[in-house]
Structures are given as C-alpha cells and as structure tokens.
Tab-separated table of C-alpha atoms in Angstrom:
chain	number	residue	atom	x	y	z
A	19	ASP	CA	0.051	-0.071	-0.507
A	20	VAL	CA	1.085	3.349	-0.866
A	21	LYS	CA	1.863	4.915	2.322
A	22	VAL	CA	2.708	9.188	2.636
A	23	THR	CA	3.663	10.756	6.349
A	24	GLN	CA	3.507	14.523	7.143
A	25	SER	CA	5.178	15.499	9.971
A	26	SER	CA	2.433	17.103	12.673
A	27	ARG	CA	-1.166	16.509	12.534
A	28	TYR	CA	-1.779	19.430	14.281
A	29	LEU	CA	0.164	22.272	14.301
A	30	VAL	CA	-0.306	25.620	16.141
A	31	LYS	CA	2.563	28.786	14.775
A	32	ARG	CA	2.634	32.436	16.128
A	33	THR	CA	1.766	35.041	13.368
A	34	GLY	CA	5.183	35.964	11.575
A	35	GLU	CA	7.034	32.777	12.758
A	36	LYS	CA	8.698	30.334	9.509
A	37	VAL	CA	6.892	26.808	9.663
A	38	PHE	CA	8.215	24.107	8.032
A	39	LEU	CA	5.376	21.121	6.749
A	40	GLU	CA	7.545	17.936	6.031
A	41	CYS	CA	5.415	14.820	3.750
A	42	VAL	CA	7.287	11.710	2.427
A	43	GLN	CA	6.062	9.336	0.338
A	44	ASP	CA	8.081	5.709	0.439
A	45	MET	CA	6.404	4.250	-2.512
A	46	ASP	CA	8.796	6.274	-5.412
A	47	HIS	CA	6.991	8.442	-7.051
A	48	GLU	CA	8.181	10.414	-9.473
A	49	ASN	CA	5.521	13.286	-8.573
A	50	MET	CA	4.415	15.218	-5.240
A	51	PHE	CA	1.694	17.813	-4.330
A	52	TRP	CA	1.060	20.459	-0.970
A	53	TYR	CA	-2.354	21.333	-1.360
A	54	ARG	CA	-4.697	23.320	0.895
A	55	GLN	CA	-8.338	22.989	1.949
A	56	ASP	CA	-11.216	24.882	3.603
A	57	PRO	CA	-14.320	24.831	3.959
A	58	GLY	CA	-16.878	25.736	0.939
A	59	LEU	CA	-13.662	26.379	-1.507
A	60	GLY	CA	-12.152	22.976	-1.761
A	61	LEU	CA	-8.799	21.872	-2.271
A	62	ARG	CA	-6.159	24.231	-3.620
A	63	LEU	CA	-2.968	23.231	-5.264
A	64	ILE	CA	-0.011	25.451	-3.549
A	65	TYR	CA	3.326	23.487	-5.560
A	66	PHE	CA	4.142	20.227	-6.619
A	67	SER	CA	7.034	18.789	-7.714
A	68	TYR	CA	7.428	16.417	-10.847
A	69	ASP	CA	10.937	15.312	-9.503
A	70	VAL	CA	14.159	15.677	-7.519
A	71	LYS	CA	14.768	19.598	-7.449
A	72	MET	CA	11.757	20.423	-9.395
A	73	LYS	CA	8.886	22.527	-9.121
A	74	GLU	CA	6.058	24.528	-11.025
A	75	LYS	CA	3.735	26.707	-8.927
A	76	GLY	CA	0.168	25.805	-8.041
A	77	ASP	CA	-2.642	27.714	-8.195
A	78	ILE	CA	-2.173	29.742	-4.664
A	79	PRO	CA	1.352	29.678	-4.364
A	80	GLU	CA	2.189	33.298	-3.120
A	81	GLY	CA	2.896	33.170	0.586
A	82	TYR	CA	4.904	29.576	0.104
A	83	SER	CA	7.813	27.740	-0.586
A	84	VAL	CA	8.588	23.640	-1.528
A	85	SER	CA	11.974	22.317	-0.808
A	86	ARG	CA	12.222	18.669	-2.775
A	87	GLU	CA	16.507	17.738	-2.175
A	88	LYS	CA	14.763	13.842	-2.455
A	89	LYS	CA	12.950	12.355	-4.333
A	90	GLU	CA	10.618	10.837	-1.368
A	91	ARG	CA	11.085	14.510	0.186
A	92	PHE	CA	8.834	17.385	-0.043
A	93	SER	CA	8.556	19.993	2.387
A	94	LEU	CA	5.808	23.282	1.998
A	95	ILE	CA	7.121	25.866	3.929
A	96	LEU	CA	5.434	29.650	5.407
A	97	GLU	CA	8.758	32.244	4.813
A	98	SER	CA	6.233	34.303	7.245
A	99	ALA	CA	2.871	32.579	8.686
A	100	SER	CA	-0.434	34.900	8.717
A	101	THR	CA	-3.672	34.683	9.754
A	102	ASN	CA	-5.496	33.167	6.889
A	103	GLN	CA	-2.967	30.622	6.477
A	104	THR	CA	-4.556	29.225	8.851
A	105	SER	CA	-6.464	25.133	7.079
A	106	MET	CA	-5.807	22.165	6.050
A	107	TYR	CA	-2.013	21.274	4.481
A	108	LEU	CA	-2.506	17.597	2.398
A	109	CYS	CA	0.360	15.857	0.281
A	110	ALA	CA	-0.540	13.735	-1.670
A	111	SER	CA	2.127	11.510	-4.264
A	112	SER	CA	1.205	10.033	-7.581
A	113	PRO	CA	3.516	8.124	-9.828
A	114	GLY	CA	3.998	9.778	-12.619
A	115	THR	CA	4.482	8.261	-16.031
A	116	GLY	CA	0.906	8.286	-17.073
A	117	ASN	CA	-0.169	6.837	-13.993
A	118	SER	CA	-1.811	10.126	-12.109
A	119	GLU	CA	-4.021	8.797	-8.874
A	120	GLN	CA	-2.992	10.686	-6.089
A	121	TYR	CA	-2.616	9.095	-2.964
A	122	PHE	CA	-2.360	11.701	-0.311
A	123	GLY	CA	-1.489	11.942	3.713
A	124	PRO	CA	-2.969	11.965	7.121
A	125	GLY	CA	-3.324	16.373	6.192
A	126	THR	CA	-1.778	18.653	9.232
A	127	ARG	CA	-4.173	21.229	10.547
A	128	LEU	CA	-2.159	24.313	10.714
A	129	THR	CA	-3.568	27.430	12.923
A	130	VAL	CA	-2.089	30.162	13.244
A	131	THR	CA	-2.832	33.150	16.226
B	4	GLN	CA	-18.042	28.296	-15.386
B	5	LYS	CA	-15.908	26.346	-12.741
B	6	GLU	CA	-14.027	23.239	-14.732
B	7	VAL	CA	-15.334	20.984	-12.080
B	8	GLU	CA	-18.889	21.044	-10.308
B	9	GLN	CA	-20.708	19.060	-8.378
B	10	ASN	CA	-23.809	19.057	-6.073
B	11	SER	CA	-22.387	20.221	-1.921
B	12	GLY	CA	-25.214	18.118	-1.198
B	13	PRO	CA	-26.289	16.581	1.568
B	14	LEU	CA	-27.458	13.719	-0.108
B	15	SER	CA	-29.291	11.399	1.689
B	16	VAL	CA	-30.162	8.372	1.547
B	17	PRO	CA	-32.061	5.161	3.451
B	18	GLU	CA	-29.534	2.327	3.697
B	19	GLY	CA	-29.621	0.397	0.582
B	20	ALA	CA	-30.823	2.129	-1.707
B	21	ILE	CA	-28.655	2.998	-4.194
B	22	ALA	CA	-26.844	5.831	-4.360
B	23	SER	CA	-25.989	8.588	-7.287
B	24	LEU	CA	-23.638	10.659	-7.538
B	25	ASN	CA	-22.709	12.691	-10.220
B	26	CYS	CA	-19.762	15.318	-11.459
B	27	THR	CA	-19.695	17.836	-14.759
B	28	TYR	CA	-16.637	19.024	-15.955
B	29	SER	CA	-16.103	21.264	-18.860
B	30	ASP	CA	-12.795	20.629	-20.690
B	31	ARG	CA	-13.021	17.939	-23.393
B	32	GLY	CA	-9.334	16.967	-23.504
B	33	SER	CA	-9.555	16.185	-20.486
B	34	GLN	CA	-7.997	12.306	-19.800
B	35	SER	CA	-8.811	10.836	-16.320
B	36	PHE	CA	-11.245	10.467	-13.528
B	37	PHE	CA	-10.830	10.143	-9.717
B	38	TRP	CA	-13.930	9.739	-7.358
B	39	TYR	CA	-12.351	10.150	-3.412
B	40	ARG	CA	-14.250	9.187	-0.285
B	41	GLN	CA	-13.653	11.189	2.940
B	42	TYR	CA	-14.625	11.181	6.131
B	43	SER	CA	-15.381	14.426	8.614
B	44	GLY	CA	-11.710	16.032	9.537
B	45	LYS	CA	-10.047	12.748	7.166
B	46	SER	CA	-8.245	13.271	4.066
B	47	PRO	CA	-9.233	12.116	1.117
B	48	GLU	CA	-8.999	8.486	0.134
B	49	LEU	CA	-8.583	7.054	-3.196
B	50	ILE	CA	-11.569	4.521	-4.445
B	51	MET	CA	-11.277	4.265	-8.394
B	52	PHE	CA	-10.696	6.110	-11.189
B	53	ILE	CA	-11.274	5.110	-15.049
B	54	TYR	CA	-9.801	6.317	-18.218
B	55	SER	CA	-12.224	5.867	-20.737
B	56	ASN	CA	-15.900	5.492	-21.695
B	57	GLY	CA	-18.177	3.993	-20.772
B	58	ASP	CA	-18.038	1.614	-16.984
B	59	LYS	CA	-15.765	0.305	-14.297
B	60	GLU	CA	-16.781	-1.863	-11.434
B	61	ASP	CA	-15.226	-2.087	-7.637
B	62	GLY	CA	-17.625	-3.917	-5.028
B	63	ARG	CA	-20.518	-1.589	-4.565
B	64	PHE	CA	-18.775	1.334	-6.738
B	65	THR	CA	-19.051	1.551	-10.701
B	66	ALA	CA	-18.088	4.888	-12.074
B	67	GLN	CA	-19.682	5.267	-15.283
B	68	LEU	CA	-18.662	8.264	-17.660
B	69	ASN	CA	-19.832	10.128	-20.497
B	70	LYS	CA	-16.933	12.311	-22.574
B	71	ALA	CA	-20.073	13.287	-25.115
B	72	SER	CA	-22.230	14.599	-22.311
B	73	GLN	CA	-19.136	15.773	-20.328
B	74	TYR	CA	-20.099	13.772	-16.979
B	75	VAL	CA	-18.326	11.342	-14.969
B	76	SER	CA	-21.033	9.392	-12.294
B	77	LEU	CA	-20.809	7.459	-8.740
B	78	LEU	CA	-22.850	4.425	-7.703
B	79	ILE	CA	-22.679	3.690	-5.044
B	80	ARG	CA	-24.791	0.333	-4.998
B	81	ASP	CA	-26.945	-1.119	-1.379
B	82	SER	CA	-25.824	2.164	0.381
B	83	GLN	CA	-24.150	1.454	4.360
B	84	PRO	CA	-23.954	3.746	7.084
B	85	SER	CA	-20.201	3.690	6.736
B	86	ASP	CA	-20.593	5.425	3.049
B	87	SER	CA	-21.889	8.298	4.287
B	88	ALA	CA	-19.148	10.851	3.857
B	89	THR	CA	-17.272	13.794	1.095
B	90	TYR	CA	-16.892	11.939	-2.270
B	91	LEU	CA	-14.589	14.637	-4.134
B	92	CYS	CA	-14.369	14.335	-7.849
B	93	ALA	CA	-11.237	14.838	-9.822
B	94	VAL	CA	-10.530	15.185	-13.013
B	95	MET	CA	-6.736	15.690	-14.944
B	96	LEU	CA	-8.368	18.140	-17.541
B	97	GLY	CA	-6.281	18.421	-21.292
B	98	GLY	CA	-3.025	19.188	-21.052
B	99	THR	CA	-1.794	19.731	-16.554
B	100	ALA	CA	-0.337	16.434	-17.495
B	101	SER	CA	-0.352	14.792	-13.471
B	102	LYS	CA	-1.990	17.492	-12.629
B	103	LEU	CA	-5.375	17.269	-10.698
B	104	THR	CA	-8.271	19.183	-10.006
B	105	PHE	CA	-10.859	18.901	-7.980
B	106	GLY	CA	-14.848	19.301	-7.640
B	107	THR	CA	-15.772	20.884	-3.686
B	108	GLY	CA	-17.007	17.955	-3.247
B	109	THR	CA	-20.993	15.813	-2.774
B	110	ARG	CA	-22.101	15.683	1.118
B	111	LEU	CA	-23.841	11.734	1.445
B	112	GLN	CA	-26.046	10.680	3.992
B	113	VAL	CA	-27.106	7.249	4.479
B	114	THR	CA	-30.326	6.921	6.928
B	115	LEU	CA	-31.430	4.038	8.465
C-alpha cells in the first residue's frame, strides 16, 4: 500500500513565524503535491513537483515555498505565517509516467494565531 | 463556469439504496477521472478512477463516464451508513499532465 506521511497532525504557530511542513512517501513516486483545504473552497493546489529539485507553482503559491531535495520528501515552507494561512494542509503523491492517481497523507491542521 | 462541478448536497439515501453522485467538467480534452471519499476531519481516500468511456465496477462502486456529455458519475449500491462522507470528483484536465482539478465535493448521508 502507498504510504504518505506528514510530520504533524496539528500545529499552532504565531503570526510571523517560519513554518515547515514535511511530507514523505514510500512508493518511489515521481510526483508530489501540496494542497490546502478550506470549507466551501475545496482543495487548492499550492505547489507540485515532478522530480527532485523541480517545482511548479499551483493555483495559490503566494506566501509559500517548497523544497524537494530527495525523491521521497517534499517540504512546504511558510516564510512568515499569517492568520489567513490557517487551514488544513494536505500532501499527495502520484506515480507519474501516465499514472496520475494521487494518494494523500493524513493532513496537518495548522492554526496561526 | 467552474472546471469541475459537483452538487454540494447533502444527498440523503436510505440504507440499502443506490446512491448516485454526479460530476461535470468543462474541458473536452480531459483524460482521467477520479473519485475520492473524505470522512469528516480526515484526508481524501482514492476509491476508483477511470480513463476511458464506459463503466468501471469495483465491488459496490461503479464509475460511469460520458465524454460526449462531459460528466462522470459514481454509483454506490447497497449504501451503508459507513458510506456517509463527502465524495470528491477529480479530473485531469487536458494539457495538465498529472495535475488534478478537484470539485468541492458532494456530502452523502445514508440514513437508517
């Protein structure tokens, strides 16, 4: 079974702090994704990566950056957390090369106060 | 027009009935279609996916794709209370290799 893990289930940070969210997948997937999910807005893509050290902006990249130094690990960074970044953050991975089904991690509920 | 649309519900069906969930998409070039189930407070779980026209069956679940009319459906036979969840439709729109666009989901309630 595909396993995608995220570093924290719940996180509380203060405004202005730098926040790191980590995601690890164990299936040698090519693609990894970061989403945020908010009530009424659904899943919105923040960033994705097709390969190590490669990254592409999604629909809402402002205020976020990412890092993929190893194939299995994809990190989301909030450079200076703000209250409007309070959300559920979901990481996903997909095999790539024609197989685009995505598998999600358990999510991190981030609260910025 | 949203790229992937779902009725937010709730869709209420009695236990044992067939639940029918629908999703329309805007791009005729869309290649692949996915259904996820999401319980409250949990992350989305892949149920099934379909690449070509026609039906795909997996246990109590059937996905139906109609490319001409640009919609995809999920049928759940013999609905159980444990099927109560939000169902997300996702589409790989044309020219967006590996990226999925998600609908906002339909909430299903299976009543006793």
